[in-house]
Amino acid sequence: MRVAFYPGCVSKGACPELYVAANAIAEPLGLQLEELAEAPCTGAGVISEQNPDLADALNGLTLAMAESKGAHLMTICSTCQGVLSNHNHHLKRDSARLDKVNATIGDQGFRYGGTTEVKHLLWMLFEDIGIDRIKAAIKRKLTGLKIAPFYGCYILRPAEYLGLVERPERKTYLEQLIGLLGAEAVEYSGATKCCGFPMLTFNRDKSLAMAGNHIMEAKDKGADLLVTPCPLCHLNLDGQQPDAARVLKKPIDVPIFHLPQLLGLAFGLSPEELRLDHHVVPTKGALEKVELKV
Amino acid sequence: MQFTIEVGRYNPEGKYDERAVAGKPYPPPWDKAAPRRYQTYTVDLPAHAVVLDALIAIREYQDESLAVRCACRSAICGSCAMWVNGHAHLACKSKLTTFTKDGKTRVEAPPSMPVIRDLVADMTPFWEKHRAVKPWLEAKQPEPPPMEEYRVPNAAMEELIQEVSCISCGACLMDCESFAVNPDFLGPQALAQAYRYAGDPRDAETKERLGAYSGPGGIWDCTHCYECVTQCPKGVAPLEQILKLRRLAVDAGFTNNAGTRHADAFADSVKHSGRLNELTLLPRSVGFFNILDQLKTLPSAFNMIRAGKFPPLIHKSIPGVQRIKNIFARVGGRFK
Amino acid sequence: MTIDHDVLVLGAGLAGMRAALEAAREGADVAIVTKVHPIRSHSSAAQGGINAALGEGDTWESHAFDTIKGSDYLADQDAVEVMCREAPADIVEFEHMGVIFYRNEDGKLGTRAFGGASQARTYFVGDITGQALLVTLYDQILKAGVKVYEEWFATTLYVENGACRGLVALEMITGELHLVRAKAVIDAAGGLGRVFEPSTNALICTGDGYALAYRAGAPLMDMEMVQYHPTTLAGSGFLMSEAARGEGAYLLNSEGERFMKRYAPNKMELAARDVCSRSEVTEIAEGRGIDGNVLLDCRHLGADVILKKLPQIHEMALDYVGLDMIKDPIPVRPGMHYQMGGVKTDASGATRLPGLYAAGEVACVSVHGGNRLGANSLLDTIVFGRHSGKASAAFVKGVAASRGGENVLQAEQARLKELLARPYTGETHARLRLELATMMDKHCGVYRDEAGLTEALRQLSGLKARYEKIAVGDKSRIFNQALTFALEVGFMLDCADAIVRSALERKESRGAQSRTDYPERNDAEWLKHILITYRTGKEPELSYAPVTITQWKPEARSY
């Protein structure tokens, strides 16, 4: 299945393991990743907030590029998903806004017709690839692992922009996937909460307190690891975890997996292939539970 | 129809929740004391009944000791906001059939506020934050004569109706993730009302307000998680008002804060290379001269380098980046 | 604890807060005692708008005439003149305070049509006018720094040497009783809707202010004039604002007919509320209702108007009966809504008990007489709230502080102790209240007669006897709502008694009082107010007061 692949900035910057893992699982899932190499950053909501017209144009350009490929725009980041869904929602409904965008990107030789569907890999697993295909690709069941899902707020709210009103099941895909892969999903209130990343530079300690609290809640409920579809969350949950432990005055030590890494493990790829040896918080403990070494 | 309700009960008898003691910080969420016990009741009500109907039925026919604030029953007075199945809702607007999960509905006072008794939370933090944003009109002088109204376009007034629809129920603050870790955050309701006045053409202190709201605990302490927008029963969309305040504050020149520097650094990065340059984003947001804060970020930088999670030192632009520069030139606003 | 203030306001709704603000502006040391947070007051449920003769070509005389005609000529015309003359200035004052009134294209305040008005003079904020005014006033109270004793429940007024010198209140968060002394008390404790079932009113509208003043010796007036609002949502009794009819909605019976043409051919659905309510009850009684309701049809108004001008009631219909006003007519029926009668005051807000003032729904000046026009209540609260604040601030200048009241505090402590100590009898206050309210709707509702009212009185005495024995099911000190509810039921019984006796006394139909045994209005014998005064250990005393007539001679009233 062809997709207009939008890797986002962080998977090519501070989370290279995500980019590697995403590419590695494409073949087992039957995905043909056609990368939108010339598409700009979404602005992560920061540009949308300060200059809606600019964010409209940048994201309109990305949407137009995907449209010209005639395929779904697939994201691997909750934040990219959230921002693109937001702008796409408005551009599809507000013709004045769309006209404005087309006037701007028209000069660059592009035009957005309003037909692109933006879908995160997580959604595509259930809505386009299908459970049967996933099951067929599983070579190693992750039995014995207790996995806590961490969605990232941008892929859950606001519900109207993310199609969650029509498809409320999108709010449970991570739990469903964890079950499919043979592991046990941990139920905890932090699963749908914010990791604090948007606030990291504004109020560092409070941002890290948020990340730390959610991981600790999952840990208290027995989680061996957290899995997240958002590399920005990963940065706060994994990258900043030692600092979060300092803020909470408690050790945390819970590894954080990217969604494609979890899939890759189940599909028989090695931890090194998925760069699970390149996290700030070691993944060794969790991997040992499924008899893997890193 | 039969419904099962689990109610968080708490009867202090003598003194109420310790957290209400002034100056004591609230403990982190996962450490918070849960309600002392949950008590289960069963009620028989019509299919369209709401949680409040159940609570009133319990109070009137089963257990007179259940304390719950309620008055209008129709989502106007804002008294009955509480946690229903873990999120803040108006009890009078929560249909039992919608909320029954695994055969029951759970209600309790929100954990982020002190509890007085049962479902009655101490709303003092909420009212204090409201008061803190100076939520009254400082009428622009000269005021029109006593028999004349200010002449302003209806569109300007209609824009503010969204904020005036706020019934001060507190649901937004109850679920605010920033407030849960940061008691000093002014919070969604107060900031939505702050915009209601900062955005009112009849107010004389717009600039002073924007400056005040840009300080610690203000508009830049919001983590943009959209919980407030999701939980508000009146469509006030507090986060959207906070974002409007951010734009207004930056336009008014209140730019000496991490929030503005972050936005500038982000936009600059995208303008130059088409994508985010994490290497420069963090130090630029913190502010090059904030040595102490810069030092705080060093340990995690080392960790990331060690793990091989550092972005390449040479930041490459995306192919076709000129397009992006052209877009910025055309609609970049202050980012041009 | 004993606390002293100059002026004490009971109730933090529109009338109470306006009074407090005015008293503060006049330099008095003023405080508010309220049993709920000010924002929770029932003023916020007033939806449609507030009247004033502010527009081009409108005159206060026209507003006054509409009000007096609407009152079925029972209103005191001097008081009505004051209210209508001062209304325009009060509206503009609120606009200067920040209220986001609707405006026309020229940026000036705009109006909508409302019941009983000869021209559109209702100023509004969407369909949340009461809420918008309340929030603005609360913010002004914050600005002025007025002290508010929040969630303090008043149990009795304190009367010393024939004058009101304060009250005793239960501080709910600690369970302690306090004596709050003042040189003047303003009773602004709101309505008594819960005495009837169904009612549009909030659960807190239990007639506290009427009963407290009544027991303290202030006479109540026109208590029989109970307004049934024509469009309350079937089942719950929630208010479906008159604004809907103001925007052009129809009332239909089971035959799809706009039946108001047979009752009020000129004004149709915008006839006065008592006229509409009676018409609906008649239609339903004669078999043209649908499950005991009629239909409010807004479909022809279009989605734009509904979503912009009537968003709140649109959502209420969706939430509580599952119907979308844009596509379906909504089942409605008359529900008890407003008490025209109340504590008798003059235009300054003074009651007949020295030191006690009253304003808002609880007061009877009387500006509403036998029937209140829509959008006049919000006006009443702010005009007479202001008057009470000003008058009481002036009054206290010549009054020495009280130093008594300890005995009253102790008596209340003993009373509450006894109440809490009662053993369980198998009855609860909730069940008693429901019996009372259902009975009142049945025998003292839209249509009344001698037999029904006498029966009501008989049942009331039975209810009162049972009330003396019922136990309180919660013995806690902190936030004991079962205790305050028990006290509220006592207030409701007093109110019900006053209403029924007054209704029996008035042997005519006028305004909201419709007696099938006396179906005509009888100016010759009954153009007067009925007063009822409490007497300890005896039946209350009934007396009369003349209706003040200035310009408008009573005429036949038709729409």
CSV table of N, CA and C in Angstrom, one decimal, chain A residues 161-252:
chain,number,residue,atom,x,y,z
A,161,TYR,N,-11.4,17.4,15.4
A,161,TYR,CA,-10.4,17.5,14.3
A,161,TYR,C,-9.8,16.2,14.0
A,162,LEU,N,-9.8,15.3,15.0
A,162,LEU,CA,-9.1,14.0,14.8
A,162,LEU,C,-10.0,12.9,14.4
A,163,GLY,N,-11.2,13.2,14.0
A,163,GLY,CA,-12.1,12.1,13.6
A,163,GLY,C,-12.5,11.2,14.7
A,164,LEU,N,-12.4,11.6,15.9
A,164,LEU,CA,-12.7,10.7,17.0
A,164,LEU,C,-14.1,10.6,17.3
A,165,VAL,N,-14.9,11.6,16.8
A,165,VAL,CA,-16.3,11.6,17.0
A,165,VAL,C,-16.9,10.4,16.1
A,166,GLU,N,-16.4,10.4,14.9
A,166,GLU,CA,-16.9,9.3,14.0
A,166,GLU,C,-16.3,8.0,14.3
A,167,ARG,N,-15.0,8.0,14.8
A,167,ARG,CA,-14.3,6.8,15.1
A,167,ARG,C,-13.7,6.8,16.5
A,168,PRO,N,-14.6,6.6,17.5
A,168,PRO,CA,-14.1,6.7,18.9
A,168,PRO,C,-13.1,5.6,19.2
A,169,GLU,N,-13.1,4.5,18.4
A,169,GLU,CA,-12.2,3.4,18.6
A,169,GLU,C,-10.7,3.8,18.5
A,170,ARG,N,-10.5,5.0,17.8
A,170,ARG,CA,-9.1,5.5,17.7
A,170,ARG,C,-8.5,5.7,19.1
A,171,LYS,N,-9.4,5.9,20.1
A,171,LYS,CA,-8.9,6.2,21.5
A,171,LYS,C,-8.4,4.9,22.2
A,172,THR,N,-8.6,3.8,21.5
A,172,THR,CA,-8.2,2.5,22.2
A,172,THR,C,-7.2,1.7,21.3
A,173,TYR,N,-6.8,2.2,20.2
A,173,TYR,CA,-6.0,1.4,19.3
A,173,TYR,C,-4.7,0.9,20.0
A,174,LEU,N,-4.1,1.7,20.8
A,174,LEU,CA,-2.8,1.3,21.4
A,174,LEU,C,-3.1,0.0,22.3
A,175,GLU,N,-4.1,0.1,23.1
A,175,GLU,CA,-4.4,-1.1,24.0
A,175,GLU,C,-4.8,-2.3,23.1
A,176,GLN,N,-5.5,-2.1,22.0
A,176,GLN,CA,-5.8,-3.2,21.2
A,176,GLN,C,-4.6,-3.8,20.6
A,177,LEU,N,-3.7,-2.9,20.1
A,177,LEU,CA,-2.4,-3.4,19.5
A,177,LEU,C,-1.6,-4.2,20.5
A,178,ILE,N,-1.5,-3.6,21.7
A,178,ILE,CA,-0.7,-4.3,22.7
A,178,ILE,C,-1.2,-5.7,22.9
A,179,GLY,N,-2.6,-5.8,23.0
A,179,GLY,CA,-3.2,-7.2,23.1
A,179,GLY,C,-2.9,-8.1,21.9
A,180,LEU,N,-3.0,-7.5,20.7
A,180,LEU,CA,-2.7,-8.3,19.5
A,180,LEU,C,-1.3,-8.8,19.5
A,181,LEU,N,-0.3,-8.1,20.0
A,181,LEU,CA,1.1,-8.5,20.0
A,181,LEU,C,1.4,-9.5,21.2
A,182,GLY,N,0.3,-9.8,21.9
A,182,GLY,CA,0.5,-10.8,22.9
A,182,GLY,C,0.8,-10.3,24.3
A,183,ALA,N,0.9,-9.0,24.5
A,183,ALA,CA,1.3,-8.5,25.8
A,183,ALA,C,0.0,-8.0,26.5
A,184,GLU,N,0.2,-7.5,27.8
A,184,GLU,CA,-0.9,-7.0,28.6
A,184,GLU,C,-0.8,-5.5,28.7
A,185,ALA,N,-2.0,-4.9,28.3
A,185,ALA,CA,-2.0,-3.4,28.4
A,185,ALA,C,-2.3,-3.0,29.8
A,186,VAL,N,-1.5,-2.0,30.3
A,186,VAL,CA,-1.7,-1.5,31.7
A,186,VAL,C,-2.7,-0.4,31.6
A,187,GLU,N,-3.7,-0.4,32.5
A,187,GLU,CA,-4.7,0.6,32.5
A,187,GLU,C,-4.4,1.7,33.6
A,188,TYR,N,-4.2,2.9,33.2
A,188,TYR,CA,-3.9,4.0,34.1
A,188,TYR,C,-4.3,5.3,33.5
A,189,SER,N,-4.6,6.3,34.4
A,189,SER,CA,-5.2,7.5,33.9
A,189,SER,C,-4.3,8.3,33.1
A,190,GLY,N,-2.9,8.2,33.3
A,190,GLY,CA,-2.0,9.0,32.5
A,190,GLY,C,-1.9,8.7,31.1
A,191,ALA,N,-2.5,7.6,30.6
A,191,ALA,CA,-2.4,7.1,29.2
A,191,ALA,C,-2.8,8.2,28.2
A,192,THR,N,-3.8,9.0,28.6
A,192,THR,CA,-4.3,10.0,27.7
A,192,THR,C,-3.9,11.4,28.0
A,193,LYS,N,-2.9,11.5,28.9
A,193,LYS,CA,-2.6,12.9,29.4
A,193,LYS,C,-1.4,13.4,28.7
A,194,CYS,N,-1.0,14.7,29.0
A,194,CYS,CA,0.0,15.4,28.3
A,194,CYS,C,1.4,15.1,29.0
A,195,CYS,N,2.4,14.9,28.2
A,195,CYS,CA,3.7,14.6,28.7
A,195,CYS,C,4.4,15.9,29.2
A,196,GLY,N,3.9,17.0,28.8
A,196,GLY,CA,4.5,18.3,29.3
A,196,GLY,C,5.5,18.9,28.3
A,197,PHE,N,5.7,18.2,27.2
A,197,PHE,CA,6.8,18.7,26.3
A,197,PHE,C,6.5,20.1,25.8
A,198,PRO,N,5.3,20.5,25.5
A,198,PRO,CA,5.1,21.9,25.0
A,198,PRO,C,5.6,22.9,26.0
A,199,MET,N,5.7,22.5,27.3
A,199,MET,CA,6.0,23.5,28.3
A,199,MET,C,7.5,23.4,28.7
A,200,LEU,N,8.2,22.5,28.1
A,200,LEU,CA,9.6,22.2,28.5
A,200,LEU,C,10.5,23.4,28.6
A,201,THR,N,10.4,24.3,27.6
A,201,THR,CA,11.2,25.5,27.7
A,201,THR,C,10.6,26.6,28.5
A,202,PHE,N,9.3,26.5,28.8
A,202,PHE,CA,8.7,27.6,29.5
A,202,PHE,C,8.8,27.4,31.0
A,203,ASN,N,8.6,26.1,31.5
A,203,ASN,CA,8.7,25.9,32.9
A,203,ASN,C,9.2,24.4,33.0
A,204,ARG,N,10.5,24.3,33.0
A,204,ARG,CA,11.1,23.0,32.9
A,204,ARG,C,10.7,22.0,34.0
A,205,ASP,N,10.7,22.4,35.2
A,205,ASP,CA,10.4,21.5,36.3
A,205,ASP,C,9.0,21.0,36.3
A,206,LYS,N,8.1,21.9,36.0
A,206,LYS,CA,6.7,21.4,35.9
A,206,LYS,C,6.4,20.5,34.8
A,207,SER,N,7.1,20.8,33.6
A,207,SER,CA,7.0,19.9,32.5
A,207,SER,C,7.5,18.5,32.8
A,208,LEU,N,8.6,18.4,33.5
A,208,LEU,CA,9.2,17.1,33.8
A,208,LEU,C,8.3,16.4,34.9
A,209,ALA,N,7.7,17.2,35.8
A,209,ALA,CA,6.9,16.6,36.8
A,209,ALA,C,5.7,15.9,36.2
A,210,MET,N,5.2,16.5,35.1
A,210,MET,CA,4.1,15.9,34.4
A,210,MET,C,4.5,14.5,33.8
A,211,ALA,N,5.6,14.6,33.1
A,211,ALA,CA,6.1,13.4,32.5
A,211,ALA,C,6.4,12.3,33.5
A,212,GLY,N,7.1,12.7,34.6
A,212,GLY,CA,7.5,11.8,35.7
A,212,GLY,C,6.2,11.2,36.3
A,213,ASN,N,5.2,12.0,36.6
A,213,ASN,CA,4.0,11.5,37.3
A,213,ASN,C,3.4,10.4,36.5
A,214,HIS,N,3.2,10.6,35.2
A,214,HIS,CA,2.5,9.6,34.4
A,214,HIS,C,3.3,8.3,34.3
A,215,ILE,N,4.6,8.4,34.2
A,215,ILE,CA,5.4,7.2,34.1
A,215,ILE,C,5.3,6.4,35.5
A,216,MET,N,5.4,7.2,36.5
A,216,MET,CA,5.3,6.6,37.9
A,216,MET,C,4.0,5.9,38.1
A,217,GLU,N,2.9,6.5,37.6
A,217,GLU,CA,1.6,5.9,37.8
A,217,GLU,C,1.5,4.6,37.1
A,218,ALA,N,2.1,4.6,35.8
A,218,ALA,CA,2.1,3.3,35.1
A,218,ALA,C,3.0,2.3,35.8
A,219,LYS,N,4.1,2.8,36.3
A,219,LYS,CA,5.1,1.9,37.0
A,219,LYS,C,4.4,1.2,38.2
A,220,ASP,N,3.7,2.1,39.0
A,220,ASP,CA,3.0,1.6,40.1
A,220,ASP,C,1.9,0.5,39.8
A,221,LYS,N,1.4,0.6,38.6
A,221,LYS,CA,0.4,-0.4,38.1
A,221,LYS,C,1.1,-1.6,37.4
A,222,GLY,N,2.4,-1.6,37.5
A,222,GLY,CA,3.1,-2.8,37.0
A,222,GLY,C,3.7,-2.8,35.6
A,223,ALA,N,3.7,-1.6,35.0
A,223,ALA,CA,4.2,-1.5,33.7
A,223,ALA,C,5.7,-1.8,33.6
A,224,ASP,N,6.1,-2.6,32.6
A,224,ASP,CA,7.5,-2.8,32.3
A,224,ASP,C,8.1,-1.7,31.4
A,225,LEU,N,7.2,-1.2,30.5
A,225,LEU,CA,7.6,-0.1,29.6
A,225,LEU,C,6.4,0.7,29.2
A,226,LEU,N,6.7,1.9,28.6
A,226,LEU,CA,5.6,2.6,28.0
A,226,LEU,C,5.8,2.6,26.5
A,227,VAL,N,4.8,2.7,25.7
A,227,VAL,CA,4.9,2.8,24.3
A,227,VAL,C,4.2,4.0,23.9
A,228,THR,N,4.8,4.8,23.0
A,228,THR,CA,4.2,6.1,22.6
A,228,THR,C,4.3,6.3,21.0
A,229,PRO,N,3.3,6.8,20.4
A,229,PRO,CA,3.3,7.1,19.0
A,229,PRO,C,3.8,8.5,18.7
A,230,CYS,N,4.4,9.2,19.7
A,230,CYS,CA,4.9,10.6,19.5
A,230,CYS,C,6.3,10.8,19.9
A,231,PRO,N,7.2,11.1,19.0
A,231,PRO,CA,8.6,11.3,19.4
A,231,PRO,C,8.8,12.5,20.3
A,232,LEU,N,7.9,13.5,20.3
A,232,LEU,CA,8.1,14.6,21.2
A,232,LEU,C,7.8,14.1,22.6
A,233,CYS,N,6.8,13.3,22.8
A,233,CYS,CA,6.5,12.7,24.1
A,233,CYS,C,7.8,11.9,24.5
A,234,HIS,N,8.3,11.1,23.5
A,234,HIS,CA,9.5,10.3,23.8
A,234,HIS,C,10.6,11.1,24.3
A,235,LEU,N,10.8,12.3,23.8
A,235,LEU,CA,11.9,13.2,24.3
A,235,LEU,C,11.7,13.5,25.8
A,236,ASN,N,10.5,13.8,26.1
A,236,ASN,CA,10.2,14.1,27.6
A,236,ASN,C,10.2,12.9,28.4
A,237,LEU,N,9.6,11.8,27.9
A,237,LEU,CA,9.5,10.6,28.7
A,237,LEU,C,10.8,9.9,28.9
A,238,ASP,N,11.6,9.8,27.7
A,238,ASP,CA,12.8,9.1,27.8
A,238,ASP,C,14.0,10.0,27.9
A,239,GLY,N,14.1,10.9,27.0
A,239,GLY,CA,15.3,11.8,26.9
A,239,GLY,C,15.5,12.6,28.3
A,240,GLN,N,14.4,13.0,28.8
A,240,GLN,CA,14.5,13.8,30.0
A,240,GLN,C,14.2,13.0,31.3
A,241,GLN,N,14.1,11.7,31.2
A,241,GLN,CA,13.6,10.9,32.3
A,241,GLN,C,14.6,11.1,33.5
A,242,PRO,N,15.9,11.1,33.3
A,242,PRO,CA,16.7,11.2,34.5
A,242,PRO,C,16.5,12.5,35.2
A,243,ASP,N,16.2,13.6,34.5
A,243,ASP,CA,16.0,14.9,35.1
A,243,ASP,C,14.6,14.9,35.7
A,244,ALA,N,13.7,14.2,35.2
A,244,ALA,CA,12.3,14.1,35.8
A,244,ALA,C,12.4,13.4,37.1
A,245,ALA,N,13.3,12.4,37.2
A,245,ALA,CA,13.5,11.7,38.4
A,245,ALA,C,14.0,12.6,39.5
A,246,ARG,N,14.9,13.5,39.0
A,246,ARG,CA,15.4,14.5,40.0
A,246,ARG,C,14.3,15.4,40.5
A,247,VAL,N,13.4,15.8,39.7
A,247,VAL,CA,12.3,16.7,40.1
A,247,VAL,C,11.4,15.9,41.1
A,248,LEU,N,11.1,14.7,40.7
A,248,LEU,CA,10.2,13.9,41.6
A,248,LEU,C,10.9,13.4,42.9
A,249,LYS,N,12.2,13.4,42.9
A,249,LYS,CA,13.0,12.9,44.0
A,249,LYS,C,12.7,11.4,44.1
A,250,LYS,N,12.5,10.7,43.0
A,250,LYS,CA,12.3,9.3,43.1
A,250,LYS,C,12.9,8.7,41.8
A,251,PRO,N,13.5,7.5,41.9
A,251,PRO,CA,14.0,6.9,40.7
A,251,PRO,C,12.9,6.4,39.8
A,252,ILE,N,13.0,6.5,38.5
A,252,ILE,CA,11.9,6.1,37.6
A,252,ILE,C,12.3,4.8,36.9
